[in-house]
Amino acid sequence: MAKAYKIAVIPGDGTGPEVIGEAVKVLRAVAARNGFNLDLHNYDFGGERWKRTGETLPDSAVEELRGYDAILLGAIGHPDVAPGILEKGILLKLRFELDQYINLRPVKLYPGAYTPIKDKGPEEIDFVVVRENTEGLYCGAGGFLRKGTPDEVAVQEMIATRKGVERCVRYAFEYARKRNKEKIVTMVGKTNVLTYAQDLWWRCFQEVAKEYPDIKPDYAHVDATCMWMVKNPEWFDVLVTDNMFGDIITDLGAMIQGGMGIAAGGNINPEGVSMFEPIGGSAPKYTGKNVINPLAAICAGGMMLETLGEEKAARQLENAVIKAVSEKLKSLAAGKMGYSTTEVGDMVAEFAATM
Ligand code: IPM
Ligand code: MN
């Protein structure tokens, strides 16, 4: 019997369902070609469900999701829901509960894609950000004192644990070895100001680096990294960084690789269940118009295949995306592709089935 992967699909809010529909189309095409099956189960977590039931992500669902091989997620965020409710209640809860401690975000400019950086091309823009995904400012530690009074105090704590940082840094070194490109791991930090959390990071980084004599350890402050990413993106191979820094620099990364329409990421628990998503949001203004670019979701599907061990299928999917980008699409921006969302999905599915 053909191998079957059990995949939980959370289309989510806004354009999430549209892009996930196209990702599933392409995944089915490569699965058929490579002789494995995808056993997909849909979950309706998101803003609409919250509005109907007041429920974000029930604990029982988290338990159920542990039984899957992977999760594919569209987007979380709804214009009618106050910021934080869905993000914390669904997306962050999944990352934390499933201990997806790595957020892996490749920044790769495909031939033909537009980058706003003059004189830089696919040769120069090709690196990977390993973002710590369960700690830092994202823990939700802190609180208010005297809230709503003129003497109000708000504290938001940045948490770094030795274990959390070490497993993330080690993942980055292992990844650089496997990636086998420049073999440089750059810690992106702020050791000059955050003298506790970042001190732990720095000591840990130096210790782990000693175990990888074949990899060059490097360091850049996060603000300087924003500068280098624009000025000399070719300096980077694998970047490893704290949760909040990683969040910020990967939006910049997405822009230099052609925009949110192409940027994908994986929330990875190397020992457990991982979740893959386009890194852009739910794009309410494009919802339901069949204009959003599904390539980021399709690429997230490719990352999922790679993690599942279907490397050949992942490569076919990526080649199909490259062909669409370099030969067909006019732009990667929503509404400017020269094709609709579903047409792009059909095109990539067709390429993926044949090339
Ligand atoms: C991302 C998003 C999330 C984050 C939000 C929606 C909570 O911006 O995946 O980058 O900050 O991690
Ligand atoms: Mn973000």
Tab-separated table of C-alpha atoms and ligand atoms in Angstrom:
chain	number	residue	atom	x	y	z
A	1	MET	CA	0.000	0.000	0.000
A	2	ALA	CA	1.160	3.511	-0.782
A	3	LYS	CA	2.552	5.544	2.039
A	4	ALA	CA	0.072	8.062	3.460
A	5	TYR	CA	0.784	11.174	5.484
A	6	LYS	CA	-1.808	12.438	7.887
A	7	ILE	CA	-1.924	16.214	7.503
A	8	ALA	CA	-4.024	18.675	9.516
A	9	VAL	CA	-5.039	21.671	7.429
A	10	ILE	CA	-5.973	24.946	9.104
A	11	PRO	CA	-6.954	27.368	6.317
A	12	GLY	CA	-7.715	30.094	8.880
A	13	ASP	CA	-8.733	33.654	8.096
A	14	GLY	CA	-8.866	36.044	5.162
A	15	THR	CA	-6.996	34.785	2.126
A	16	GLY	CA	-5.806	31.727	4.098
A	17	PRO	CA	-8.391	29.366	2.588
A	18	GLU	CA	-7.671	30.581	-0.966
A	19	VAL	CA	-3.926	30.046	-0.770
A	20	ILE	CA	-4.273	26.753	1.070
A	21	GLY	CA	-6.595	25.504	-1.666
A	22	GLU	CA	-3.839	26.053	-4.219
A	23	ALA	CA	-1.144	24.562	-1.981
A	24	VAL	CA	-3.260	21.418	-1.604
A	25	LYS	CA	-3.730	21.257	-5.383
A	26	VAL	CA	0.046	21.289	-5.934
A	27	LEU	CA	0.751	18.898	-3.060
A	28	ARG	CA	-1.725	16.408	-4.511
A	29	ALA	CA	-0.041	16.660	-7.895
A	30	VAL	CA	3.428	15.842	-6.552
A	31	ALA	CA	2.088	13.191	-4.199
A	32	ALA	CA	0.441	11.341	-7.089
A	33	ARG	CA	3.625	11.527	-9.086
A	34	ASN	CA	5.783	10.215	-6.258
A	35	GLY	CA	3.454	7.466	-5.124
A	36	PHE	CA	2.399	8.690	-1.692
A	37	ASN	CA	-0.956	9.796	-0.379
A	38	LEU	CA	-2.006	12.802	1.636
A	39	ASP	CA	-4.722	12.177	4.131
A	40	LEU	CA	-5.955	15.724	4.796
A	41	HIS	CA	-8.201	16.790	7.664
A	42	ASN	CA	-9.576	20.316	7.813
A	43	TYR	CA	-9.909	22.375	10.998
A	44	ASP	CA	-11.872	25.622	11.082
A	45	PHE	CA	-9.901	27.523	13.739
A	46	GLY	CA	-9.851	31.248	13.095
A	47	GLY	CA	-11.798	34.465	13.429
A	48	GLU	CA	-15.126	33.200	12.098
A	49	ARG	CA	-15.216	30.309	14.525
A	50	TRP	CA	-14.243	32.611	17.376
A	51	LYS	CA	-17.062	35.004	16.475
A	52	ARG	CA	-19.536	32.105	16.392
A	53	THR	CA	-18.415	30.197	19.461
A	54	GLY	CA	-15.925	32.312	21.428
A	55	GLU	CA	-13.466	29.474	21.014
A	56	THR	CA	-9.937	29.902	19.654
A	57	LEU	CA	-8.148	26.554	19.894
A	58	PRO	CA	-9.566	24.052	22.373
A	59	ASP	CA	-7.079	21.962	24.367
A	60	SER	CA	-8.661	18.803	22.985
A	61	ALA	CA	-7.737	19.976	19.482
A	62	VAL	CA	-4.112	20.415	20.489
A	63	GLU	CA	-4.113	16.820	21.703
A	64	GLU	CA	-5.664	15.679	18.440
A	65	LEU	CA	-3.094	17.600	16.402
A	66	ARG	CA	-0.287	15.719	18.126
A	67	GLY	CA	-1.438	12.697	16.171
A	68	TYR	CA	-0.618	14.182	12.760
A	69	ASP	CA	2.503	13.981	10.640
A	70	ALA	CA	2.364	17.733	9.959
A	71	ILE	CA	0.121	20.792	9.941
A	72	LEU	CA	-0.451	23.190	7.056
A	73	LEU	CA	-1.730	26.622	8.067
A	74	GLY	CA	-3.075	29.456	5.912
A	75	ALA	CA	-3.314	32.651	7.950
A	76	ILE	CA	-4.561	33.812	11.332
A	77	GLY	CA	-5.926	37.340	11.905
A	78	HIS	CA	-9.390	38.852	11.427
A	79	PRO	CA	-10.346	42.527	11.089
A	80	ASP	CA	-13.322	42.117	13.489
A	81	VAL	CA	-11.230	40.546	16.256
A	82	ALA	CA	-9.021	42.589	18.592
A	83	PRO	CA	-5.278	42.088	18.013
A	84	GLY	CA	-3.771	39.327	20.083
A	85	ILE	CA	-6.798	37.104	20.641
A	86	LEU	CA	-6.388	34.875	17.612
A	87	GLU	CA	-2.627	35.253	17.359
A	88	LYS	CA	-2.087	34.201	20.971
A	89	GLY	CA	-5.043	31.843	21.134
A	90	ILE	CA	-4.296	29.913	17.966
A	91	LEU	CA	-0.953	30.536	16.274
A	92	LEU	CA	1.261	31.051	19.319
A	93	LYS	CA	-0.603	28.410	21.295
A	94	LEU	CA	0.124	25.876	18.569
A	95	ARG	CA	3.786	26.858	18.386
A	96	PHE	CA	4.181	26.651	22.158
A	97	GLU	CA	2.042	23.608	22.932
A	98	LEU	CA	3.582	21.572	20.129
A	99	ASP	CA	7.006	22.873	21.160
A	100	GLN	CA	7.821	24.006	17.633
A	101	TYR	CA	10.978	25.634	18.824
A	102	ILE	CA	12.391	26.529	15.434
A	103	ASN	CA	10.888	28.975	13.006
A	104	LEU	CA	12.743	28.281	9.796
A	105	ARG	CA	12.465	31.030	7.202
A	106	PRO	CA	14.430	30.751	3.967
A	107	VAL	CA	15.165	34.012	2.179
A	108	LYS	CA	15.811	33.006	-1.397
A	109	LEU	CA	15.363	35.166	-4.467
A	110	TYR	CA	14.177	33.040	-7.374
A	111	PRO	CA	15.311	33.978	-10.883
A	112	GLY	CA	12.879	36.456	-12.388
A	113	ALA	CA	11.487	37.627	-9.058
A	114	TYR	CA	11.669	41.305	-8.302
A	115	THR	CA	13.909	42.484	-5.494
A	116	PRO	CA	13.953	46.147	-4.519
A	117	ILE	CA	17.706	45.881	-3.995
A	118	LYS	CA	19.554	47.203	-6.989
A	119	ASP	CA	22.423	45.100	-8.314
A	120	LYS	CA	21.593	42.036	-6.229
A	121	GLY	CA	20.228	38.840	-7.694
A	122	PRO	CA	19.604	35.169	-6.882
A	123	GLU	CA	23.348	34.643	-6.363
A	124	GLU	CA	23.435	37.202	-3.574
A	125	ILE	CA	20.077	36.655	-1.915
A	126	ASP	CA	20.037	33.123	-0.569
A	127	PHE	CA	20.130	32.575	3.173
A	128	VAL	CA	18.067	31.047	5.941
A	129	VAL	CA	16.857	32.542	9.200
A	130	VAL	CA	16.574	30.193	12.159
A	131	ARG	CA	14.300	32.048	14.532
A	132	GLU	CA	13.835	30.802	18.090
A	133	ASN	CA	10.090	30.203	18.293
A	134	THR	CA	9.019	29.516	21.881
A	135	GLU	CA	10.735	32.086	24.096
A	136	GLY	CA	11.943	35.687	24.190
A	137	LEU	CA	9.311	38.390	24.343
A	138	TYR	CA	6.690	35.974	23.069
A	139	CYS	CA	6.230	34.073	26.358
A	140	GLY	CA	3.584	36.490	27.563
A	141	ALA	CA	5.411	37.026	30.856
A	142	GLY	CA	4.853	40.394	32.496
A	143	GLY	CA	1.886	42.418	33.566
A	144	PHE	CA	0.410	45.713	34.552
A	145	LEU	CA	0.549	47.641	37.751
A	146	ARG	CA	-2.002	50.359	38.421
A	147	LYS	CA	-3.465	49.807	34.972
A	148	GLY	CA	-5.474	52.698	33.589
A	149	THR	CA	-4.133	55.214	36.113
A	150	PRO	CA	-1.582	57.955	35.466
A	151	ASP	CA	0.919	55.806	37.403
A	152	GLU	CA	0.478	52.801	35.194
A	153	VAL	CA	3.413	50.422	34.731
A	154	ALA	CA	3.620	47.752	32.047
A	155	VAL	CA	6.317	45.075	32.047
A	156	GLN	CA	6.982	42.641	29.196
A	157	GLU	CA	9.733	40.190	29.956
A	158	MET	CA	12.234	38.710	27.531
A	159	ILE	CA	12.894	35.118	28.519
A	160	ALA	CA	15.939	33.159	27.439
A	161	THR	CA	16.491	29.688	28.816
A	162	ARG	CA	19.731	27.819	28.433
A	163	LYS	CA	17.894	24.806	27.068
A	164	GLY	CA	15.766	26.808	24.649
A	165	VAL	CA	18.644	28.822	23.278
A	166	GLU	CA	20.983	25.872	23.032
A	167	ARG	CA	18.627	23.673	21.049
A	168	CYS	CA	17.972	26.519	18.648
A	169	VAL	CA	21.639	27.385	18.165
A	170	ARG	CA	22.514	23.730	17.673
A	171	TYR	CA	19.773	23.392	15.066
A	172	ALA	CA	21.305	26.344	13.178
A	173	PHE	CA	24.767	24.771	13.132
A	174	GLU	CA	23.369	21.424	12.025
A	175	TYR	CA	21.382	23.200	9.336
A	176	ALA	CA	24.446	25.061	8.059
A	177	ARG	CA	26.300	21.770	7.811
A	178	LYS	CA	23.457	20.120	5.927
A	179	ARG	CA	22.929	23.144	3.685
A	180	ASN	CA	26.601	23.012	2.776
A	181	LYS	CA	26.884	26.494	1.237
A	182	GLU	CA	29.067	29.173	2.864
A	183	LYS	CA	29.058	27.283	6.175
A	184	ILE	CA	28.638	30.403	8.260
A	185	VAL	CA	26.252	30.757	11.172
A	186	THR	CA	25.638	34.352	12.177
A	187	MET	CA	24.125	35.017	15.556
A	188	VAL	CA	21.884	38.058	15.240
A	189	GLY	CA	21.578	39.737	18.616
A	190	LYS	CA	21.831	42.831	20.717
A	191	THR	CA	24.539	41.941	23.208
A	192	ASN	CA	25.483	45.589	23.704
A	193	VAL	CA	22.170	46.441	25.355
A	194	LEU	CA	20.369	43.281	26.443
A	195	THR	CA	23.110	42.232	28.801
A	196	TYR	CA	21.230	39.336	30.447
A	197	ALA	CA	19.211	37.460	27.849
A	198	GLN	CA	21.682	38.157	25.083
A	199	ASP	CA	24.641	37.355	27.297
A	200	LEU	CA	23.215	33.884	27.736
A	201	TRP	CA	22.713	33.645	23.962
A	202	TRP	CA	26.266	34.753	23.248
A	203	ARG	CA	27.908	32.364	25.707
A	204	CYS	CA	25.771	29.523	24.461
A	205	PHE	CA	26.510	30.377	20.821
A	206	GLN	CA	30.256	30.363	21.420
A	207	GLU	CA	30.142	27.040	23.248
A	208	VAL	CA	28.034	25.288	20.631
A	209	ALA	CA	30.210	26.748	17.845
A	210	LYS	CA	33.208	24.837	19.270
A	211	GLU	CA	31.439	21.576	18.424
A	212	TYR	CA	31.308	22.596	14.753
A	213	PRO	CA	34.861	23.352	13.640
A	214	ASP	CA	33.755	23.121	9.997
A	215	ILE	CA	31.327	26.037	10.413
A	216	LYS	CA	32.402	29.642	10.834
A	217	PRO	CA	30.629	31.404	13.695
A	218	ASP	CA	29.844	35.062	13.176
A	219	TYR	CA	27.920	37.752	15.006
A	220	ALA	CA	25.946	40.858	14.010
A	221	HIS	CA	23.746	43.186	16.017
A	222	VAL	CA	20.147	43.054	14.895
A	223	ASP	CA	20.008	46.681	13.796
A	224	ALA	CA	23.190	46.276	11.756
A	225	THR	CA	21.751	43.065	10.312
A	226	CYS	CA	18.870	45.077	8.840
A	227	MET	CA	21.474	47.207	7.146
A	228	TRP	CA	23.571	44.291	5.859
A	229	MET	CA	20.503	42.432	4.607
A	230	VAL	CA	19.944	45.330	2.236
A	231	LYS	CA	23.525	46.302	1.531
A	232	ASN	CA	25.329	42.939	1.449
A	233	PRO	CA	22.830	40.083	1.665
A	234	GLU	CA	25.476	37.775	0.157
A	235	TRP	CA	27.304	37.802	3.489
A	236	PHE	CA	24.667	35.596	5.046
A	237	ASP	CA	24.247	31.839	5.017
A	238	VAL	CA	22.425	30.756	8.190
A	239	LEU	CA	21.263	33.341	10.728
A	240	VAL	CA	20.201	32.334	14.211
A	241	THR	CA	18.283	34.698	16.408
A	242	ASP	CA	15.827	35.399	19.176
A	243	ASN	CA	12.067	35.243	18.573
A	244	MET	CA	11.316	38.969	18.317
A	245	PHE	CA	14.400	39.830	16.277
A	246	GLY	CA	13.598	36.913	13.990
A	247	ASP	CA	10.051	38.136	13.513
A	248	ILE	CA	11.265	41.552	12.434
A	249	ILE	CA	14.165	40.603	10.187
A	250	THR	CA	12.127	37.977	8.332
A	251	ASP	CA	9.635	40.590	7.157
A	252	LEU	CA	12.613	42.454	5.744
A	253	GLY	CA	13.852	39.146	4.350
A	254	ALA	CA	10.488	38.547	2.680
A	255	MET	CA	10.717	41.899	0.925
A	256	ILE	CA	14.163	41.302	-0.515
A	257	GLN	CA	13.144	37.871	-1.814
A	258	GLY	CA	10.185	39.244	-3.726
A	259	GLY	CA	7.525	39.961	-1.122
A	260	MET	CA	4.998	38.228	1.093
A	261	GLY	CA	3.621	36.435	-1.934
A	262	ILE	CA	6.585	34.075	-1.965
A	263	ALA	CA	7.835	33.939	1.658
A	264	ALA	CA	7.242	30.649	3.451
A	265	GLY	CA	8.211	29.313	6.832
A	266	GLY	CA	8.130	26.254	9.007
A	267	ASN	CA	7.421	26.046	12.737
A	268	ILE	CA	9.513	23.023	13.453
A	269	ASN	CA	9.694	20.569	16.280
A	270	PRO	CA	12.403	18.216	15.052
A	271	GLU	CA	11.165	15.579	17.488
A	272	GLY	CA	7.433	16.210	17.047
A	273	VAL	CA	4.740	17.742	14.871
A	274	SER	CA	5.735	20.698	12.695
A	275	MET	CA	3.538	23.341	11.110
A	276	PHE	CA	4.100	25.139	7.812
A	277	GLU	CA	2.704	28.495	6.764
A	278	PRO	CA	3.091	31.399	4.398
A	279	ILE	CA	4.625	34.097	6.583
A	280	GLY	CA	2.316	36.884	5.419
A	281	GLY	CA	-0.963	37.634	7.120
A	282	SER	CA	-4.619	37.138	6.231
A	283	ALA	CA	-4.680	40.113	3.799
A	284	PRO	CA	-8.333	41.140	4.398
A	285	LYS	CA	-8.343	43.608	1.523
A	286	TYR	CA	-7.628	40.874	-1.019
A	287	THR	CA	-9.905	38.257	0.495
A	288	GLY	CA	-12.300	36.467	-1.829
A	289	LYS	CA	-11.038	38.235	-4.943
A	290	ASN	CA	-8.945	35.420	-6.411
A	291	VAL	CA	-5.958	37.780	-6.655
A	292	ILE	CA	-3.706	36.761	-3.759
A	293	ASN	CA	-0.421	35.048	-4.609
A	294	PRO	CA	-0.570	31.406	-3.469
A	295	LEU	CA	3.146	30.732	-4.002
A	296	ALA	CA	4.115	31.320	-0.363
A	297	ALA	CA	1.581	28.717	0.746
A	298	ILE	CA	2.738	26.376	-2.009
A	299	CYS	CA	6.354	26.833	-0.896
A	300	ALA	CA	5.283	26.160	2.700
A	301	GLY	CA	3.858	22.896	1.375
A	302	GLY	CA	7.262	22.203	-0.179
A	303	MET	CA	8.981	22.763	3.147
A	304	MET	CA	6.492	20.350	4.682
A	305	LEU	CA	7.365	17.678	2.122
A	306	GLU	CA	11.048	18.125	2.835
A	307	THR	CA	10.486	17.728	6.556
A	308	LEU	CA	8.400	14.619	5.939
A	309	GLY	CA	11.365	13.163	4.061
A	310	GLU	CA	9.833	13.531	0.579
A	311	GLU	CA	12.808	15.429	-0.751
A	312	LYS	CA	12.321	14.525	-4.383
A	313	ALA	CA	8.730	15.752	-4.330
A	314	ALA	CA	9.837	18.909	-2.536
A	315	ARG	CA	12.407	19.579	-5.251
A	316	GLN	CA	9.858	19.065	-8.017
A	317	LEU	CA	7.525	21.482	-6.276
A	318	GLU	CA	10.257	24.078	-5.917
A	319	ASN	CA	11.300	23.708	-9.557
A	320	ALA	CA	7.693	24.204	-10.604
A	321	VAL	CA	7.516	27.391	-8.531
A	322	ILE	CA	10.779	28.608	-10.063
A	323	LYS	CA	9.447	27.962	-13.562
A	324	ALA	CA	6.237	29.868	-12.832
A	325	VAL	CA	8.169	32.778	-11.329
A	326	SER	CA	10.859	33.006	-13.972
A	327	GLU	CA	8.772	32.305	-17.079
A	328	LYS	CA	5.173	33.219	-16.377
A	329	LEU	CA	4.254	35.580	-13.561
A	330	LYS	CA	4.479	39.298	-14.272
A	331	SER	CA	4.880	40.109	-10.599
A	332	LEU	CA	4.604	38.334	-7.252
A	333	ALA	CA	2.284	41.000	-5.838
A	334	ALA	CA	-1.425	40.377	-5.273
A	335	GLY	CA	-3.481	41.431	-8.282
A	336	LYS	CA	-0.425	42.003	-10.468
A	337	MET	CA	0.621	38.465	-11.289
A	338	GLY	CA	-1.038	38.444	-14.708
A	339	TYR	CA	-2.944	35.386	-13.456
A	340	SER	CA	-5.534	34.733	-10.786
A	341	THR	CA	-4.830	32.812	-7.581
A	342	THR	CA	-6.401	29.637	-8.964
A	343	GLU	CA	-4.617	29.978	-12.305
A	344	VAL	CA	-1.264	30.182	-10.539
A	345	GLY	CA	-2.162	27.079	-8.531
A	346	ASP	CA	-3.196	25.203	-11.693
A	347	MET	CA	-0.011	26.245	-13.476
A	348	VAL	CA	2.313	25.183	-10.674
A	349	ALA	CA	0.413	21.913	-10.204
A	350	GLU	CA	0.826	21.170	-13.904
A	351	PHE	CA	4.550	21.990	-13.875
A	352	ALA	CA	5.041	19.995	-10.690
A	353	ALA	CA	3.384	16.951	-12.215
A	354	THR	CA	5.659	16.943	-15.243
A	355	MET	CA	9.042	18.469	-14.579
B	1	IPM	C1	4.769	35.771	12.157
B	1	IPM	C2	3.668	36.644	12.655
B	1	IPM	C3	3.325	36.232	14.085
B	1	IPM	C4	4.569	36.424	14.934
B	1	IPM	C5	2.122	36.973	14.690
B	1	IPM	C6	0.896	36.867	13.823
B	1	IPM	C7	1.824	36.505	16.085
B	1	IPM	O1	4.010	37.985	12.573
B	1	IPM	O2	4.566	34.550	12.055
B	1	IPM	O3	5.845	36.284	11.858
B	1	IPM	O4	4.802	37.524	15.442
B	1	IPM	O5	5.298	35.458	15.084
B	2	MN	MN	5.932	38.325	11.661
